[in-house]
Coordinates of C-alpha atoms in Angstrom, one line a residue:
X165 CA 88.7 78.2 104.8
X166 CA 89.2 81.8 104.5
X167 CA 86.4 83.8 102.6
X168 CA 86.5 87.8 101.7
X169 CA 84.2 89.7 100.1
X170 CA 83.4 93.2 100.0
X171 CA 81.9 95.9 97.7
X172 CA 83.9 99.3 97.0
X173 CA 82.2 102.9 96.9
X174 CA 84.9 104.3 95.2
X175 CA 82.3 104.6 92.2
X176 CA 80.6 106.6 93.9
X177 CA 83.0 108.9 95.4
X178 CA 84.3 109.2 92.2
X179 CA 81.1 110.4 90.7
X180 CA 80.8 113.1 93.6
X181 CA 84.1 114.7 92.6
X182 CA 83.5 115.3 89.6
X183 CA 79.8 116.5 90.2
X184 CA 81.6 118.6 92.6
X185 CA 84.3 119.8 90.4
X186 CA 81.9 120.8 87.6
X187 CA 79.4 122.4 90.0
X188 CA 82.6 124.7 90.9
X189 CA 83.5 125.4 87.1
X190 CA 79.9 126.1 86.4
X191 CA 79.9 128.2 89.9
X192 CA 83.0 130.4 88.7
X193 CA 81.2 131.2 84.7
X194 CA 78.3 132.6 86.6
X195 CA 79.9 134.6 88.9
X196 CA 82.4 135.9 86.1
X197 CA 85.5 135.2 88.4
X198 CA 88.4 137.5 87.1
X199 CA 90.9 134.6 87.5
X200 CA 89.0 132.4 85.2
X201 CA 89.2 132.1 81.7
X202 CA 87.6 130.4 79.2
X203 CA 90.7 128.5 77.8
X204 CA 91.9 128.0 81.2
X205 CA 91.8 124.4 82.5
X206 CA 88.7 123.4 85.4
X207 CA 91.0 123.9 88.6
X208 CA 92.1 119.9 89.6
X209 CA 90.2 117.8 92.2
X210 CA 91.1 117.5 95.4
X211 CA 93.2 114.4 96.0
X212 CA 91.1 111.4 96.7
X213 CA 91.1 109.4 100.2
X214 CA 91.9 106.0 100.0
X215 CA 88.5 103.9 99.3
X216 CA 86.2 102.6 102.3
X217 CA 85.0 99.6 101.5
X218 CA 82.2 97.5 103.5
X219 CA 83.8 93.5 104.5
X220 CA 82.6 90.5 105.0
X221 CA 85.7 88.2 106.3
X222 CA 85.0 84.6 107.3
X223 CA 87.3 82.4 109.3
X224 CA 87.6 78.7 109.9
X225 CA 90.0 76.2 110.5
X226 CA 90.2 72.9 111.3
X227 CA 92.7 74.1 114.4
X228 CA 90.0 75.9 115.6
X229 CA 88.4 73.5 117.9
X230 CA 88.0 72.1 121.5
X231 CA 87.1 69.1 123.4
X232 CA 84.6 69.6 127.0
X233 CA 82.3 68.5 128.8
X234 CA 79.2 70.3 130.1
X235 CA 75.4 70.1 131.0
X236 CA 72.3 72.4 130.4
X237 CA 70.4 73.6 133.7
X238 CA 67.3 75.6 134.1
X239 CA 64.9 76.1 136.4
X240 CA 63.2 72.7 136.2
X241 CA 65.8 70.9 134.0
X242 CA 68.9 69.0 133.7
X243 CA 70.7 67.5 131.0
X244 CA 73.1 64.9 132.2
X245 CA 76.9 65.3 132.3
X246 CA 78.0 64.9 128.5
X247 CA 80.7 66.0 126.1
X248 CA 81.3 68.0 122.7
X249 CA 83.8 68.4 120.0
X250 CA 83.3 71.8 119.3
X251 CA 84.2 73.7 116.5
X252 CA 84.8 77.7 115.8
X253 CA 84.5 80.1 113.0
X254 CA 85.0 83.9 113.4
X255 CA 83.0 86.4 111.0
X256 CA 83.9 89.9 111.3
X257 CA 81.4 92.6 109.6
X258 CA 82.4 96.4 109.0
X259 CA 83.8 99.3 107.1
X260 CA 87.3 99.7 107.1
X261 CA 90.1 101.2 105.0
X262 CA 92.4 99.3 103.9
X263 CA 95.9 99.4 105.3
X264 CA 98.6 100.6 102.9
X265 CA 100.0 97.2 102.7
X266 CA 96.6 95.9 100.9
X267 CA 95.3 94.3 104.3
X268 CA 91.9 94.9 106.3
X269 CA 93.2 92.8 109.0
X270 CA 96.1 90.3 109.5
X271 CA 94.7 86.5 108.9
X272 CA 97.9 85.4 111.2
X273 CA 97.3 87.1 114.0
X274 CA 93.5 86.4 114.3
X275 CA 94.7 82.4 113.7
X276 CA 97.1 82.9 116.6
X277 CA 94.1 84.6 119.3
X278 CA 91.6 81.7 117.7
X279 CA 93.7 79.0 118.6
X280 CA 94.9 80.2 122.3
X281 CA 91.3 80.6 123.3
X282 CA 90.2 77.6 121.8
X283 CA 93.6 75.6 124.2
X284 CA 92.1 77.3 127.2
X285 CA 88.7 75.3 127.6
X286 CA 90.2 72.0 125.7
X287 CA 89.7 68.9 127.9
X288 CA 87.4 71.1 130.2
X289 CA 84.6 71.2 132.2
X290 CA 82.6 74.4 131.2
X291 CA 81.5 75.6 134.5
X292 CA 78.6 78.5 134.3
X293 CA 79.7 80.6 137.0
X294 CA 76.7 82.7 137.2
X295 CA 74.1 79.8 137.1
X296 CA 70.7 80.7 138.6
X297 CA 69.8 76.5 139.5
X298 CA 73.2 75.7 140.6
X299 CA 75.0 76.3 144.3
X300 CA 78.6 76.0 143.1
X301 CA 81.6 76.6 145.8
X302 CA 85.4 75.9 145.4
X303 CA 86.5 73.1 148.4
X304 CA 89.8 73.7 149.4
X305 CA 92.5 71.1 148.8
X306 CA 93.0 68.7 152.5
X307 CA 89.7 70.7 153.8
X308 CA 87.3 67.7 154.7
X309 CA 83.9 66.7 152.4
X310 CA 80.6 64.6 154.2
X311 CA 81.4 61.7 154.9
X312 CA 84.8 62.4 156.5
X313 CA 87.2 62.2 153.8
X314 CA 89.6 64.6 153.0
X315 CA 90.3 66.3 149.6
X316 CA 93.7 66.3 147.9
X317 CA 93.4 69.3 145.7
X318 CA 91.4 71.9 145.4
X319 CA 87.5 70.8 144.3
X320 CA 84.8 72.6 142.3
X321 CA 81.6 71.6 144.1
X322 CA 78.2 72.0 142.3
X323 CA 74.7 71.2 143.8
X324 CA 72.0 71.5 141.2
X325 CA 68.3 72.3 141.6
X326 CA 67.5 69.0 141.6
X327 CA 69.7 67.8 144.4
X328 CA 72.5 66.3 142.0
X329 CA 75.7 66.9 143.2
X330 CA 79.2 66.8 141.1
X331 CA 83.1 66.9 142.3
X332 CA 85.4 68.0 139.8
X333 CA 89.2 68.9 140.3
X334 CA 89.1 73.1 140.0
X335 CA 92.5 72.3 137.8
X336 CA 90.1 70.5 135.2
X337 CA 87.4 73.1 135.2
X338 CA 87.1 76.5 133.1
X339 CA 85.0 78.8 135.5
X340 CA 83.0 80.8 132.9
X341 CA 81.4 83.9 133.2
X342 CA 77.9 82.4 132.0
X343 CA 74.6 81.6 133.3
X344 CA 74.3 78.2 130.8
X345 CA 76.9 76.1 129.3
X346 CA 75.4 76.6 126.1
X347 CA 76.6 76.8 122.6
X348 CA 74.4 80.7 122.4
X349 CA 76.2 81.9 125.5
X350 CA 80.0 80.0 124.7
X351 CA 79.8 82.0 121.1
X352 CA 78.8 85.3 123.2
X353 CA 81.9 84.3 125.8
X354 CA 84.5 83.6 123.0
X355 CA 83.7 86.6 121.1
X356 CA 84.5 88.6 123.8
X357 CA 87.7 86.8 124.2
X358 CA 88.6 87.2 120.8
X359 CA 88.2 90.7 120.8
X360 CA 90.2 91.5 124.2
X361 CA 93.3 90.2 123.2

């Protein structure tokens, strides 16, 4: 679904050229300018700049989703180890002027960025990086865990608060730059994703 909506002060601007224009002919009586005449025309506005209008533009698609797997920790709380289908919509707010094709923005392009990001943390673990409850280290692949077995690949380790400890293959975990794995701070993440590219 793709929504625009916006309002136009072109109205406006309109209005203040011509207050300005008369102002100036009004200006040019009093001050009995030589060059003007009575049955001359009003000298011509200035050419007006294309209109700045203030947008509204909604995107959603049903190809903008994932599939992950997270958990909520804080100081004095766990969830347990669960999964989401998550869904994304992008709203963009501003003033712009519009391109001389007609466009604010190309719809394809922002479809394409959408999309990428949302491939990157499909079939996932979100793993919050900066976590203040959780001691998480990357195991090196053969290096050797408790208990005297040795790991094939490369591990993400994470010890929680509450002494729970999870193994998951680094190749199946997106390392996020976020203290929770929650929807609030994925929105915040993905935005800025969105943006850089």
């Amino acid at each position: 679904m793709e929504h625009l909506s916006g309002g136009s002060d072109a109205a406006t601007w309109l209005q203040d050229v011509l207050r300005s224009s008369n102002a100036r002919t009004l200006n040019n009586n009093n001050n009995n300018n030589k060059n003007y005449t009575p049955n001359s025309p009003p000298p011509a506005p200035p050419t007006p700049p294309p209109p700045k209008t203030n947008f509204e533009i909604n995107v959603a698609k049903e190809t903008f989703k994932f599939n992950a797997a997270h958990f909520v920790a804080y100081r004095g709380f766990r969830e347990r180890l669960h999964g989401h289908n998550y869904q994304v919509a992008v709203r963009l707010l501003g003033s712009r002027t519009i391109s001389h094709d007609g466009y604010l923005l190309d719809f394809g392009d922002l479809k394409k960025v959408v999309k990428a990001v949302c491939r990157e943390l499909n079939e996932f673990f979100l793993c919050p990086v900066l976590s203040d409850v959780m001691q998480i280290s990357v195991l090196k692949g053969s290096s050797e865990e408790e208990g005297g077995s040795k790991l094939a690949h490369d591990t993400v380790k994470l010890v929680c608060e509450d002494g729970a400890t999870f193994l998951f293959p680094l190749t199946d975990c997106a390392m996020l730059p976020i203290v929770h794995a929650t929807t609030e701070e994925l929105a915040v993440y993905l935005w800025g994703k969105i943006l850089t590219r």
